C-alpha cells in the first residue's frame, strides 16, 4: 500500500517536491507560457502570409501577356466609335418614317395652312403664307395646305403621297372639293400638287404642271425651300385670280454639268482619303500598344 501511494509516476500529487509544485501550478507562469506560445504562432502565421501575398498580387497575372489582346480592345473601341458616329443617321431615318405617318394621322392644320414637318420654313415665310392663303380662302372659298417632309418611305413619289393625304384628310368628295394639297420632299428635291375638282378647275392643268416641274424641284435643288413654297403659293393664287402666268425658275444646265469631277481631282481626293484612313488605323493600333507597354514598364 505504501509503495503504490508513494509512487511518483502514478500519484505525483501525494509526494510532490517543493520546486516542482511551483513550476507546475503557478498561474502567472502558466499564463506567460500561453502568451509566448500564442505570440509564436501569430508570428509564424504573419510571416507565412507575408510570404504568400506577393504570389497573390503578382501583376503579371492581371496584365495581358500578349499585345494581340490589347490590339483587339483597340479595334473594339474603334468599332464602337464608328457605330456611335453612324447612329444619328439611323435616328434621322426613324424620325422621317414616323413623321410621314404623323402628318396623315394628325389631320389638316387648324390655325395655319402649313405642316412644316421637315422644319425648313422660316417664321417670316409662315406669316406671309398664312396671310396670302387666308385672303384667297375668304375671296374664292378655296383652301390650300402646304406640307414639307424630309423623306418618303411608304409611297413611291410625292404625287402618291399627296393623293393619300387628300383622301385621309378629306374622305368625302364634298369635303375635298375645294381643297388643294402641295407636298415638298426635301431629301428627294421634288414636289406635287393635287386637290379636289373645284381646285383643279380653278388653277388649270398648265399651271399645276409648271409648279411641279419648275418652282418646287428647281428651288429645292438649291435648298431654297422658303422661296419654293412661297413662289408656288403666289403662282397658284395668281392662276386662281385669272392673272397671266409669269413663269417659274429654270434649271441651270451649266451648274449641273460642273458637278462632275475630272480624273485628276478624283485621284487627288482618293490619295487624301487613303492618307486619312491610314493615319486612323495607325493611331488605333499604336496608341493602345504604347499605353500597354507603359503600364507594364511601371510595374
C-alpha positions in Angstrom: 0.0 0.0 0.0 2.8 2.4 0.9 4.6 1.6 -2.3 1.6 2.3 -4.5 0.7 5.6 -2.8 4.3 6.8 -2.8 5.0 6.0 -6.5 5.8 9.3 -8.2 4.7 8.0 -11.6 1.1 7.1 -10.5 0.4 9.8 -7.9 2.7 12.7 -8.2 0.4 14.9 -6.2 0.7 12.8 -3.0 4.5 13.2 -2.8 5.4 16.4 -4.6 8.6 18.3 -4.5 8.5 21.9 -3.5 10.3 23.1 -6.5 8.3 21.0 -9.0 5.0 22.1 -7.3 5.7 25.7 -8.1 6.6 25.0 -11.6 3.5 23.0 -12.4 0.8 25.0 -10.6 2.0 28.7 -10.8 -0.9 30.6 -12.6 1.3 33.5 -13.6 3.9 31.4 -15.2 1.3 29.2 -16.9 -0.4 32.3 -18.4 3.0 33.7 -19.5 3.8 30.4 -21.3 0.4 30.6 -23.1 1.1 34.1 -24.2 4.5 33.2 -25.5 3.1 30.2 -27.4 0.3 32.4 -28.9 2.8 35.1 -29.9 5.0 32.5 -31.5 2.1 31.1 -33.5 1.0 34.6 -34.6 4.4 35.5 -35.8 4.6 32.3 -37.8 1.2 33.0 -39.4 2.0 36.6 -40.2 5.3 35.6 -41.8 3.6 33.0 -43.8 1.0 35.5 -45.1 3.6 38.0 -46.0 5.5 35.4 -48.0 2.3 34.3 -49.8 0.9 37.8 -50.6 3.3 38.6 -53.5 2.1 35.5 -55.2 -1.5 36.6 -55.0 -0.8 40.1 -56.1 1.5 39.2 -59.0 1.0 41.9 -61.6 1.9 39.6 -64.4 -1.3 37.7 -63.7 -3.5 40.8 -64.0 -2.0 42.3 -67.1 -2.5 40.6 -70.5 0.7 38.8 -71.6 0.0 39.2 -75.4 -0.1 42.6 -77.2 -2.7 41.0 -79.5 -5.3 41.0 -76.8 -4.8 44.7 -76.3 -5.0 45.3 -80.0 -8.3 43.6 -80.0 -9.5 46.0 -77.3 -8.4 48.9 -79.5 -10.3 47.5 -82.5 -13.4 47.1 -80.4 -13.2 50.7 -79.2 -12.8 51.8 -82.9 -15.9 49.8 -83.9 -17.9 51.3 -81.1 -16.9 54.8 -82.1 -17.9 54.1 -85.7 -21.3 52.8 -84.6 -21.9 55.9 -82.5 -20.9 58.1 -85.4 -23.5 56.4 -87.7 -26.2 56.4 -85.1 -27.5 59.9 -86.0 -28.3 58.6 -89.5 -30.4 55.8 -88.1 -32.1 58.3 -85.8 -32.9 60.7 -88.6 -34.4 57.9 -90.8 -36.5 56.8 -87.9 -37.9 60.3 -87.4 -38.6 60.6 -91.1 -40.6 57.4 -91.1 -42.6 58.4 -88.0 -43.3 62.0 -89.2 -44.5 60.8 -92.6 -47.4 59.0 -90.9 -47.9 61.6 -88.3 -48.9 64.1 -91.0 -51.6 61.7 -92.1 -52.9 60.9 -88.6 -52.9 64.5 -87.2 -55.1 65.8 -89.9 -55.0 69.3 -91.6 -53.7 72.3 -89.6 -56.4 74.3 -87.8 -54.6 77.7 -87.3 -52.4 77.8 -90.4 -52.0 76.5 -93.9 -48.7 74.7 -93.4 -47.4 71.5 -91.9 -43.6 72.0 -91.8 -42.6 68.5 -90.7 -39.2 69.0 -92.4 -38.5 72.1 -90.3 -37.2 74.2 -93.2 -39.7 77.1 -93.3 -38.9 80.3 -91.5 -41.3 82.3 -89.4 -41.5 85.1 -91.9 -42.5 82.7 -94.7 -45.1 81.1 -92.5 -46.6 84.5 -91.7 -46.6 85.6 -95.4 -48.0 82.3 -96.5 -50.9 82.5 -94.0 -51.8 86.0 -95.0 -51.8 85.1 -98.7 -53.8 81.9 -98.4 -56.3 83.2 -95.9 -57.1 86.1 -98.2 -57.6 83.6 -101.1 -60.0 81.5 -99.0 -62.0 84.5 -97.9 -62.4 85.6 -101.6 -62.6 82.4 -103.6 -63.6 79.8 -101.0 -60.6 77.7 -101.9 -58.3 76.2 -99.2 -54.7 75.2 -99.9 -52.5 73.3 -97.5 -48.7 73.1 -97.9 -46.7 70.1 -96.5 -43.0 69.6 -96.1 -41.5 66.2 -95.3 -37.9 65.0 -95.2 -38.3 61.7 -96.9 -41.0 59.3 -98.2 -40.8 55.6 -97.4 -44.4 54.5 -97.8 -45.1 55.8 -101.3 -43.0 55.8 -104.5 -43.2 59.6 -105.1 -44.7 62.9 -103.9 -47.8 62.5 -106.1 -48.9 59.3 -104.5 -48.3 60.7 -101.0 -50.3 63.9 -101.9 -53.2 61.9 -103.1 -53.0 59.8 -99.9 -53.1 63.0 -97.7 -56.1 64.4 -99.6 -58.1 61.2 -99.2 -57.1 60.9 -95.5 -57.8 64.5 -94.5 -61.0 64.9 -96.6 -62.6 61.4 -97.1 -65.7 62.6 -99.0 -66.0 64.5 -102.3 -67.8 67.3 -100.6 -65.1 67.9 -98.1 -62.2 67.8 -100.6 -63.9 69.5 -103.5 -62.4 73.0 -102.8 -59.2 71.8 -101.1 -55.7 71.8 -102.5 -52.6 69.9 -101.3 -49.0 70.9 -102.1 -46.2 68.5 -101.0 -42.5 69.2 -100.9 -40.0 66.4 -100.2 -36.7 68.0 -99.2 -34.4 64.9 -99.5 -35.7 63.9 -102.9 -35.9 67.5 -104.2 -39.3 67.1 -105.6 -42.9 68.2 -105.1 -46.5 67.5 -106.1 -49.8 69.4 -106.3 -53.2 67.8 -106.1 -56.7 68.7 -105.0 -60.4 68.4 -105.4 -62.3 69.0 -108.7 -63.1 72.7 -107.9 -59.5 73.4 -107.0 -58.1 71.7 -110.2 -60.5 73.6 -112.4 -59.7 77.0 -110.8 -55.9 76.6 -111.2 -55.7 74.8 -114.5 -53.6 71.9 -115.7 -50.9 74.0 -117.3 -50.1 75.9 -114.1 -50.2 72.8 -112.0 -47.7 71.0 -114.2 -45.5 74.1 -114.3 -45.3 74.5 -110.5 -44.4 70.8 -110.1 -41.7 70.9 -112.8 -40.3 74.4 -112.1 -40.9 76.1 -108.7 -40.7 73.1 -106.4 -37.9 71.0 -107.8 -35.6 73.8 -109.1 -35.6 75.8 -105.8 -35.5 72.7 -103.7 -32.3 71.6 -105.5 -30.7 74.8 -104.4 -32.1 74.2 -100.9 -34.2 77.4 -101.2 -37.2 75.8 -99.5 -38.8 79.1 -98.3 -38.8 80.5 -101.8 -40.0 77.2 -103.3 -43.1 77.2 -101.1 -44.0 80.9 -101.3 -43.4 81.2 -105.0 -45.6 78.2 -105.6 -48.3 79.7 -103.5 -48.2 83.0 -105.3 -48.3 81.3 -108.7 -51.3 79.2 -107.7 -53.2 82.2 -106.3 -52.4 84.2 -109.5 -53.8 81.5 -111.6 -57.0 81.3 -109.5 -57.4 85.0 -109.8 -57.1 84.8 -113.6 -53.9 86.7 -113.8 -51.3 85.8 -116.5 -48.7 83.3 -115.6 -45.3 84.8 -115.1 -43.4 81.5 -115.3 -41.0 79.9 -112.9 -37.3 79.3 -112.4 -35.4 77.0 -114.7 -32.6 74.5 -114.0 -29.1 75.9 -114.6 -27.5 73.5 -117.1 -24.0 74.9 -116.6 -24.2 74.5 -112.9 -25.4 70.9 -113.2 -22.6 69.9 -115.6 -20.0 71.3 -113.2 -20.9 68.7 -110.6 -18.7 66.1 -112.5 -15.1 65.9 -111.3 -12.1 65.3 -113.5 -9.8 62.3 -113.3 -7.1 64.4 -111.6 -9.5 65.6 -108.9 -10.7 62.1 -108.3 -7.2 60.8 -107.9 -6.2 63.6 -105.5 -9.3 63.0 -103.3 -8.6 59.3 -103.3 -5.0 59.9 -102.1 -6.2 62.2 -99.3 -8.8 59.7 -98.2 -6.2 56.9 -98.1 -3.9 59.0 -96.0 -6.6 59.8 -93.5 -7.7 56.2 -93.2 -4.1 55.0 -92.8 -3.5 57.5 -90.1 -6.6 56.5 -88.2 -5.5 52.8 -88.4 -2.0 53.6 -87.1 -3.5 55.6 -84.2 -5.9 52.7 -83.4 -3.0 50.2 -83.1 0.0 52.2 -81.9 -1.7 54.2 -79.1 -3.2 51.2 -77.3 0.1 49.3 -77.6 2.1 52.3 -76.2 -0.2 52.5 -73.3 0.1 48.8 -72.6 3.9 48.8 -72.6 4.0 52.0 -70.5 1.7 50.2 -68.0 3.9 47.1 -67.9 7.1 49.1 -67.5 5.7 50.9 -64.5 5.0 47.5 -62.9 
